[in-house]
Amino acid sequence: MIEPPTVGEGERLERERRRRYWRIVGILLGIGMVLGFAFGFAGAHNDVPLGEAAGMLPDWAVLSLLAAAIAAFTYSCWAFIRAIDEVDLADNLWGSTASYYAYAVLFPSWWVLGQAGITGEPDHWLIFFVSLAFGLAVYGYRKWRAR
Protein backbone atom coordinates (compact mmCIF):
# COMPACT_ATOMS: atom_id res chain seq x y z
CA MET A 1 0.00 0.00 0.00
CA ILE A 2 1.38 3.39 -1.02
CA GLU A 3 1.20 6.14 1.56
CA PRO A 4 -0.24 9.45 0.32
CA PRO A 5 2.32 12.25 0.34
CA THR A 6 2.18 14.40 3.42
CA VAL A 7 1.66 18.10 3.10
CA GLY A 8 4.57 20.03 4.51
CA GLU A 9 4.37 23.19 6.56
CA GLY A 10 5.48 25.34 3.62
CA GLU A 11 2.77 23.97 1.32
CA ARG A 12 0.12 24.48 3.99
CA LEU A 13 1.22 28.09 4.57
CA GLU A 14 1.29 28.77 0.83
CA ARG A 15 -2.24 27.36 0.43
CA GLU A 16 -3.48 29.55 3.30
CA ARG A 17 -1.76 32.60 1.82
CA ARG A 18 -3.35 32.01 -1.60
CA ARG A 19 -6.75 31.40 -0.01
CA ARG A 20 -6.44 34.69 1.94
CA TYR A 21 -5.35 36.51 -1.22
CA TRP A 22 -8.34 35.29 -3.27
CA ARG A 23 -10.73 36.00 -0.39
CA ILE A 24 -9.52 39.62 -0.29
CA VAL A 25 -9.81 39.92 -4.08
CA GLY A 26 -13.34 38.44 -3.93
CA ILE A 27 -14.45 40.79 -1.17
CA LEU A 28 -13.08 43.84 -2.99
CA LEU A 29 -14.65 42.70 -6.25
CA GLY A 30 -17.99 42.17 -4.52
CA ILE A 31 -17.92 45.60 -2.88
CA GLY A 32 -16.96 47.23 -6.17
CA MET A 33 -19.75 45.43 -8.02
CA VAL A 34 -22.38 46.45 -5.46
CA LEU A 35 -21.25 50.09 -5.44
CA GLY A 36 -20.95 50.16 -9.24
CA PHE A 37 -24.45 48.75 -9.62
CA ALA A 38 -25.90 51.16 -7.05
CA PHE A 39 -24.31 54.25 -8.60
CA GLY A 40 -25.09 53.07 -12.14
CA PHE A 41 -28.71 52.36 -11.26
CA ALA A 42 -29.08 55.69 -9.46
CA GLY A 43 -27.50 57.53 -12.38
CA ALA A 44 -29.69 55.79 -14.96
CA HIS A 45 -32.92 56.33 -13.03
CA ASN A 46 -32.36 59.84 -11.76
CA ASP A 47 -32.66 63.08 -13.70
CA VAL A 48 -30.01 64.70 -11.50
CA PRO A 49 -26.39 64.06 -12.60
CA LEU A 50 -24.21 62.34 -9.98
CA GLY A 51 -22.06 65.45 -9.40
CA GLU A 52 -25.10 67.59 -8.68
CA ALA A 53 -26.66 64.87 -6.52
CA ALA A 54 -23.51 64.77 -4.37
CA GLY A 55 -23.78 68.56 -4.00
CA MET A 56 -27.23 68.13 -2.47
CA LEU A 57 -25.82 66.08 0.43
CA PRO A 58 -24.87 67.88 3.63
CA ASP A 59 -21.15 68.48 4.10
CA TRP A 60 -20.94 66.07 7.04
CA ALA A 61 -22.35 63.26 4.88
CA VAL A 62 -19.88 63.90 2.05
CA LEU A 63 -16.98 64.05 4.52
CA SER A 64 -18.17 60.88 6.27
CA LEU A 65 -18.48 58.97 2.99
CA LEU A 66 -15.06 60.20 1.87
CA ALA A 67 -13.46 59.22 5.18
CA ALA A 68 -15.06 55.76 4.99
CA ALA A 69 -13.85 55.31 1.41
CA ILE A 70 -10.29 56.35 2.33
CA ALA A 71 -10.30 54.06 5.38
CA ALA A 72 -11.59 51.13 3.29
CA PHE A 73 -8.98 51.77 0.59
CA THR A 74 -6.18 52.00 3.16
CA TYR A 75 -7.28 48.80 4.90
CA SER A 76 -7.64 47.00 1.56
CA CYS A 77 -4.13 48.00 0.51
CA TRP A 78 -2.70 46.85 3.85
CA ALA A 79 -4.57 43.51 3.72
CA PHE A 80 -3.55 42.96 0.10
CA ILE A 81 0.14 43.60 0.80
CA ARG A 82 0.01 41.17 3.74
CA ALA A 83 -1.58 38.48 1.55
CA ILE A 84 0.83 38.53 -1.39
CA ASP A 85 4.31 37.09 -1.64
CA GLU A 86 7.56 38.91 -2.44
CA VAL A 87 7.28 38.24 -6.20
CA ASP A 88 3.79 39.76 -6.35
CA LEU A 89 5.01 42.65 -4.22
CA ALA A 90 7.88 43.35 -6.62
CA ASP A 91 5.48 43.23 -9.59
CA ASN A 92 3.11 45.63 -7.84
CA LEU A 93 5.96 47.99 -7.03
CA TRP A 94 7.06 48.01 -10.68
CA GLY A 95 3.50 48.74 -11.82
CA SER A 96 3.02 51.46 -9.20
CA THR A 97 6.31 53.09 -10.08
CA ALA A 98 5.45 53.03 -13.77
CA SER A 99 2.07 54.66 -13.04
CA TYR A 100 3.71 57.38 -10.99
CA TYR A 101 6.32 58.06 -13.65
CA ALA A 102 3.65 58.23 -16.36
CA TYR A 103 1.68 60.79 -14.34
CA ALA A 104 4.84 62.72 -13.47
CA VAL A 105 5.69 63.03 -17.18
CA LEU A 106 2.20 63.46 -18.70
CA PHE A 107 0.79 66.18 -16.47
CA PRO A 108 3.69 68.67 -16.60
CA SER A 109 4.15 68.05 -20.33
CA TRP A 110 0.48 68.70 -21.07
CA TRP A 111 0.52 71.73 -18.77
CA VAL A 112 3.51 73.23 -20.62
CA LEU A 113 1.80 72.60 -23.97
CA GLY A 114 -1.35 74.25 -22.61
CA GLN A 115 0.57 77.29 -21.39
CA ALA A 116 2.16 77.60 -24.85
CA GLY A 117 -1.30 77.53 -26.45
CA ILE A 118 -0.61 74.32 -28.34
CA THR A 119 -3.24 72.31 -26.44
CA GLY A 120 -6.01 73.05 -23.97
CA GLU A 121 -5.73 72.70 -20.23
CA PRO A 122 -4.71 69.24 -18.98
CA ASP A 123 -7.51 66.71 -18.58
CA HIS A 124 -6.67 65.27 -15.17
CA TRP A 125 -9.01 62.28 -15.47
CA LEU A 126 -7.54 61.28 -18.82
CA ILE A 127 -4.01 61.52 -17.43
CA PHE A 128 -5.05 59.56 -14.34
CA PHE A 129 -6.54 56.69 -16.37
CA VAL A 130 -3.64 56.62 -18.86
CA SER A 131 -1.25 56.42 -15.90
CA LEU A 132 -3.21 53.53 -14.38
CA ALA A 133 -3.31 51.74 -17.74
CA PHE A 134 0.45 52.16 -18.13
CA GLY A 135 1.06 50.72 -14.65
CA LEU A 136 -1.30 47.82 -15.40
CA ALA A 137 0.56 47.14 -18.65
CA VAL A 138 3.92 47.02 -16.82
CA TYR A 139 2.43 44.77 -14.14
CA GLY A 140 0.91 42.50 -16.80
CA TYR A 141 4.19 42.34 -18.71
CA ARG A 142 6.07 41.27 -15.60
CA LYS A 143 3.47 38.59 -14.88
CA TRP A 144 3.54 37.39 -18.49
CA ARG A 145 7.34 37.35 -18.57
CA ALA A 146 7.47 35.28 -15.36
CA ARG A 147 5.35 32.41 -16.71
PDB file of C-alpha atoms in Angstrom:
ATOM      1  CA  MET A   1       0.000   0.000   0.000  1.00  0.00           C
ATOM      2  CA  ILE A   2       1.380   3.391  -1.016  1.00  0.00           C
ATOM      3  CA  GLU A   3       1.204   6.136   1.555  1.00  0.00           C
ATOM      4  CA  PRO A   4      -0.238   9.450   0.318  1.00  0.00           C
ATOM      5  CA  PRO A   5       2.319  12.249   0.338  1.00  0.00           C
ATOM      6  CA  THR A   6       2.185  14.395   3.416  1.00  0.00           C
ATOM      7  CA  VAL A   7       1.662  18.102   3.103  1.00  0.00           C
ATOM      8  CA  GLY A   8       4.566  20.032   4.508  1.00  0.00           C
ATOM      9  CA  GLU A   9       4.374  23.187   6.565  1.00  0.00           C
ATOM     10  CA  GLY A  10       5.478  25.344   3.618  1.00  0.00           C
ATOM     11  CA  GLU A  11       2.770  23.970   1.321  1.00  0.00           C
ATOM     12  CA  ARG A  12       0.124  24.480   3.991  1.00  0.00           C
ATOM     13  CA  LEU A  13       1.219  28.087   4.572  1.00  0.00           C
ATOM     14  CA  GLU A  14       1.288  28.774   0.825  1.00  0.00           C
ATOM     15  CA  ARG A  15      -2.236  27.355   0.429  1.00  0.00           C
ATOM     16  CA  GLU A  16      -3.480  29.548   3.304  1.00  0.00           C
ATOM     17  CA  ARG A  17      -1.761  32.601   1.818  1.00  0.00           C
ATOM     18  CA  ARG A  18      -3.347  32.008  -1.602  1.00  0.00           C
ATOM     19  CA  ARG A  19      -6.752  31.403  -0.009  1.00  0.00           C
ATOM     20  CA  ARG A  20      -6.442  34.689   1.944  1.00  0.00           C
ATOM     21  CA  TYR A  21      -5.355  36.513  -1.224  1.00  0.00           C
ATOM     22  CA  TRP A  22      -8.338  35.289  -3.266  1.00  0.00           C
ATOM     23  CA  ARG A  23     -10.726  35.997  -0.387  1.00  0.00           C
ATOM     24  CA  ILE A  24      -9.522  39.618  -0.288  1.00  0.00           C
ATOM     25  CA  VAL A  25      -9.814  39.919  -4.076  1.00  0.00           C
ATOM     26  CA  GLY A  26     -13.340  38.436  -3.930  1.00  0.00           C
ATOM     27  CA  ILE A  27     -14.451  40.789  -1.173  1.00  0.00           C
ATOM     28  CA  LEU A  28     -13.080  43.845  -2.987  1.00  0.00           C
ATOM     29  CA  LEU A  29     -14.654  42.703  -6.255  1.00  0.00           C
ATOM     30  CA  GLY A  30     -17.992  42.170  -4.516  1.00  0.00           C
ATOM     31  CA  ILE A  31     -17.918  45.603  -2.876  1.00  0.00           C
ATOM     32  CA  GLY A  32     -16.959  47.234  -6.168  1.00  0.00           C
ATOM     33  CA  MET A  33     -19.754  45.429  -8.021  1.00  0.00           C
ATOM     34  CA  VAL A  34     -22.381  46.448  -5.462  1.00  0.00           C
ATOM     35  CA  LEU A  35     -21.246  50.090  -5.441  1.00  0.00           C
ATOM     36  CA  GLY A  36     -20.947  50.162  -9.236  1.00  0.00           C
ATOM     37  CA  PHE A  37     -24.451  48.751  -9.620  1.00  0.00           C
ATOM     38  CA  ALA A  38     -25.898  51.160  -7.050  1.00  0.00           C
ATOM     39  CA  PHE A  39     -24.314  54.245  -8.600  1.00  0.00           C
ATOM     40  CA  GLY A  40     -25.093  53.071 -12.136  1.00  0.00           C
ATOM     41  CA  PHE A  41     -28.712  52.358 -11.260  1.00  0.00           C
ATOM     42  CA  ALA A  42     -29.085  55.685  -9.465  1.00  0.00           C
ATOM     43  CA  GLY A  43     -27.503  57.527 -12.381  1.00  0.00           C
ATOM     44  CA  ALA A  44     -29.689  55.794 -14.962  1.00  0.00           C
ATOM     45  CA  HIS A  45     -32.922  56.335 -13.028  1.00  0.00           C
ATOM     46  CA  ASN A  46     -32.360  59.839 -11.759  1.00  0.00           C
ATOM     47  CA  ASP A  47     -32.664  63.080 -13.697  1.00  0.00           C
ATOM     48  CA  VAL A  48     -30.007  64.701 -11.503  1.00  0.00           C
ATOM     49  CA  PRO A  49     -26.390  64.064 -12.597  1.00  0.00           C
ATOM     50  CA  LEU A  50     -24.211  62.343  -9.982  1.00  0.00           C
ATOM     51  CA  GLY A  51     -22.059  65.447  -9.400  1.00  0.00           C
ATOM     52  CA  GLU A  52     -25.095  67.589  -8.682  1.00  0.00           C
ATOM     53  CA  ALA A  53     -26.659  64.870  -6.515  1.00  0.00           C
ATOM     54  CA  ALA A  54     -23.513  64.769  -4.368  1.00  0.00           C
ATOM     55  CA  GLY A  55     -23.780  68.558  -4.000  1.00  0.00           C
ATOM     56  CA  MET A  56     -27.232  68.131  -2.468  1.00  0.00           C
ATOM     57  CA  LEU A  57     -25.818  66.080   0.427  1.00  0.00           C
ATOM     58  CA  PRO A  58     -24.869  67.885   3.634  1.00  0.00           C
ATOM     59  CA  ASP A  59     -21.152  68.479   4.100  1.00  0.00           C
ATOM     60  CA  TRP A  60     -20.938  66.071   7.040  1.00  0.00           C
ATOM     61  CA  ALA A  61     -22.348  63.257   4.876  1.00  0.00           C
ATOM     62  CA  VAL A  62     -19.883  63.901   2.055  1.00  0.00           C
ATOM     63  CA  LEU A  63     -16.978  64.054   4.520  1.00  0.00           C
ATOM     64  CA  SER A  64     -18.167  60.876   6.270  1.00  0.00           C
ATOM     65  CA  LEU A  65     -18.477  58.967   2.987  1.00  0.00           C
ATOM     66  CA  LEU A  66     -15.063  60.202   1.872  1.00  0.00           C
ATOM     67  CA  ALA A  67     -13.461  59.217   5.181  1.00  0.00           C
ATOM     68  CA  ALA A  68     -15.063  55.761   4.989  1.00  0.00           C
ATOM     69  CA  ALA A  69     -13.845  55.305   1.408  1.00  0.00           C
ATOM     70  CA  ILE A  70     -10.292  56.352   2.331  1.00  0.00           C
ATOM     71  CA  ALA A  71     -10.302  54.057   5.381  1.00  0.00           C
ATOM     72  CA  ALA A  72     -11.591  51.128   3.292  1.00  0.00           C
ATOM     73  CA  PHE A  73      -8.977  51.769   0.591  1.00  0.00           C
ATOM     74  CA  THR A  74      -6.182  52.002   3.164  1.00  0.00           C
ATOM     75  CA  TYR A  75      -7.276  48.799   4.897  1.00  0.00           C
ATOM     76  CA  SER A  76      -7.644  47.002   1.555  1.00  0.00           C
ATOM     77  CA  CYS A  77      -4.126  47.995   0.512  1.00  0.00           C
ATOM     78  CA  TRP A  78      -2.704  46.850   3.849  1.00  0.00           C
ATOM     79  CA  ALA A  79      -4.568  43.511   3.720  1.00  0.00           C
ATOM     80  CA  PHE A  80      -3.552  42.961   0.098  1.00  0.00           C
ATOM     81  CA  ILE A  81       0.144  43.602   0.803  1.00  0.00           C
ATOM     82  CA  ARG A  82       0.008  41.169   3.744  1.00  0.00           C
ATOM     83  CA  ALA A  83      -1.580  38.482   1.552  1.00  0.00           C
ATOM     84  CA  ILE A  84       0.833  38.534  -1.391  1.00  0.00           C
ATOM     85  CA  ASP A  85       4.314  37.089  -1.644  1.00  0.00           C
ATOM     86  CA  GLU A  86       7.557  38.914  -2.443  1.00  0.00           C
ATOM     87  CA  VAL A  87       7.279  38.239  -6.196  1.00  0.00           C
ATOM     88  CA  ASP A  88       3.790  39.762  -6.355  1.00  0.00           C
ATOM     89  CA  LEU A  89       5.013  42.650  -4.216  1.00  0.00           C
ATOM     90  CA  ALA A  90       7.882  43.353  -6.615  1.00  0.00           C
ATOM     91  CA  ASP A  91       5.483  43.226  -9.594  1.00  0.00           C
ATOM     92  CA  ASN A  92       3.111  45.627  -7.838  1.00  0.00           C
ATOM     93  CA  LEU A  93       5.959  47.994  -7.025  1.00  0.00           C
ATOM     94  CA  TRP A  94       7.062  48.007 -10.681  1.00  0.00           C
ATOM     95  CA  GLY A  95       3.499  48.735 -11.816  1.00  0.00           C
ATOM     96  CA  SER A  96       3.018  51.456  -9.199  1.00  0.00           C
ATOM     97  CA  THR A  97       6.313  53.095 -10.076  1.00  0.00           C
ATOM     98  CA  ALA A  98       5.445  53.027 -13.774  1.00  0.00           C
ATOM     99  CA  SER A  99       2.067  54.657 -13.042  1.00  0.00           C
ATOM    100  CA  TYR A 100       3.707  57.375 -10.989  1.00  0.00           C
ATOM    101  CA  TYR A 101       6.319  58.062 -13.653  1.00  0.00           C
ATOM    102  CA  ALA A 102       3.649  58.231 -16.364  1.00  0.00           C
ATOM    103  CA  TYR A 103       1.677  60.785 -14.338  1.00  0.00           C
ATOM    104  CA  ALA A 104       4.836  62.717 -13.470  1.00  0.00           C
ATOM    105  CA  VAL A 105       5.688  63.030 -17.180  1.00  0.00           C
ATOM    106  CA  LEU A 106       2.199  63.457 -18.696  1.00  0.00           C
ATOM    107  CA  PHE A 107       0.785  66.181 -16.469  1.00  0.00           C
ATOM    108  CA  PRO A 108       3.690  68.674 -16.603  1.00  0.00           C
ATOM    109  CA  SER A 109       4.147  68.049 -20.330  1.00  0.00           C
ATOM    110  CA  TRP A 110       0.484  68.703 -21.074  1.00  0.00           C
ATOM    111  CA  TRP A 111       0.515  71.731 -18.767  1.00  0.00           C
ATOM    112  CA  VAL A 112       3.506  73.234 -20.618  1.00  0.00           C
ATOM    113  CA  LEU A 113       1.801  72.604 -23.972  1.00  0.00           C
ATOM    114  CA  GLY A 114      -1.353  74.251 -22.607  1.00  0.00           C
ATOM    115  CA  GLN A 115       0.574  77.287 -21.394  1.00  0.00           C
ATOM    116  CA  ALA A 116       2.158  77.605 -24.849  1.00  0.00           C
ATOM    117  CA  GLY A 117      -1.296  77.534 -26.451  1.00  0.00           C
ATOM    118  CA  ILE A 118      -0.609  74.315 -28.342  1.00  0.00           C
ATOM    119  CA  THR A 119      -3.243  72.315 -26.443  1.00  0.00           C
ATOM    120  CA  GLY A 120      -6.011  73.049 -23.968  1.00  0.00           C
ATOM    121  CA  GLU A 121      -5.733  72.695 -20.227  1.00  0.00           C
ATOM    122  CA  PRO A 122      -4.706  69.237 -18.976  1.00  0.00           C
ATOM    123  CA  ASP A 123      -7.507  66.708 -18.581  1.00  0.00           C
ATOM    124  CA  HIS A 124      -6.670  65.267 -15.168  1.00  0.00           C
ATOM    125  CA  TRP A 125      -9.008  62.279 -15.474  1.00  0.00           C
ATOM    126  CA  LEU A 126      -7.536  61.276 -18.821  1.00  0.00           C
ATOM    127  CA  ILE A 127      -4.011  61.524 -17.428  1.00  0.00           C
ATOM    128  CA  PHE A 128      -5.051  59.557 -14.340  1.00  0.00           C
ATOM    129  CA  PHE A 129      -6.536  56.692 -16.367  1.00  0.00           C
ATOM    130  CA  VAL A 130      -3.639  56.622 -18.860  1.00  0.00           C
ATOM    131  CA  SER A 131      -1.248  56.417 -15.905  1.00  0.00           C
ATOM    132  CA  LEU A 132      -3.211  53.532 -14.381  1.00  0.00           C
ATOM    133  CA  ALA A 133      -3.310  51.743 -17.744  1.00  0.00           C
ATOM    134  CA  PHE A 134       0.453  52.163 -18.132  1.00  0.00           C
ATOM    135  CA  GLY A 135       1.058  50.718 -14.647  1.00  0.00           C
ATOM    136  CA  LEU A 136      -1.299  47.822 -15.397  1.00  0.00           C
ATOM    137  CA  ALA A 137       0.562  47.141 -18.654  1.00  0.00           C
ATOM    138  CA  VAL A 138       3.915  47.017 -16.825  1.00  0.00           C
ATOM    139  CA  TYR A 139       2.429  44.766 -14.137  1.00  0.00           C
ATOM    140  CA  GLY A 140       0.907  42.503 -16.799  1.00  0.00           C
ATOM    141  CA  TYR A 141       4.190  42.343 -18.713  1.00  0.00           C
ATOM    142  CA  ARG A 142       6.072  41.265 -15.601  1.00  0.00           C
ATOM    143  CA  LYS A 143       3.469  38.592 -14.879  1.00  0.00           C
ATOM    144  CA  TRP A 144       3.540  37.385 -18.492  1.00  0.00           C
ATOM    145  CA  ARG A 145       7.337  37.349 -18.570  1.00  0.00           C
ATOM    146  CA  ALA A 146       7.471  35.280 -15.365  1.00  0.00           C
ATOM    147  CA  ARG A 147       5.348  32.413 -16.713  1.00  0.00           C
TER     148      ARG A 147
END
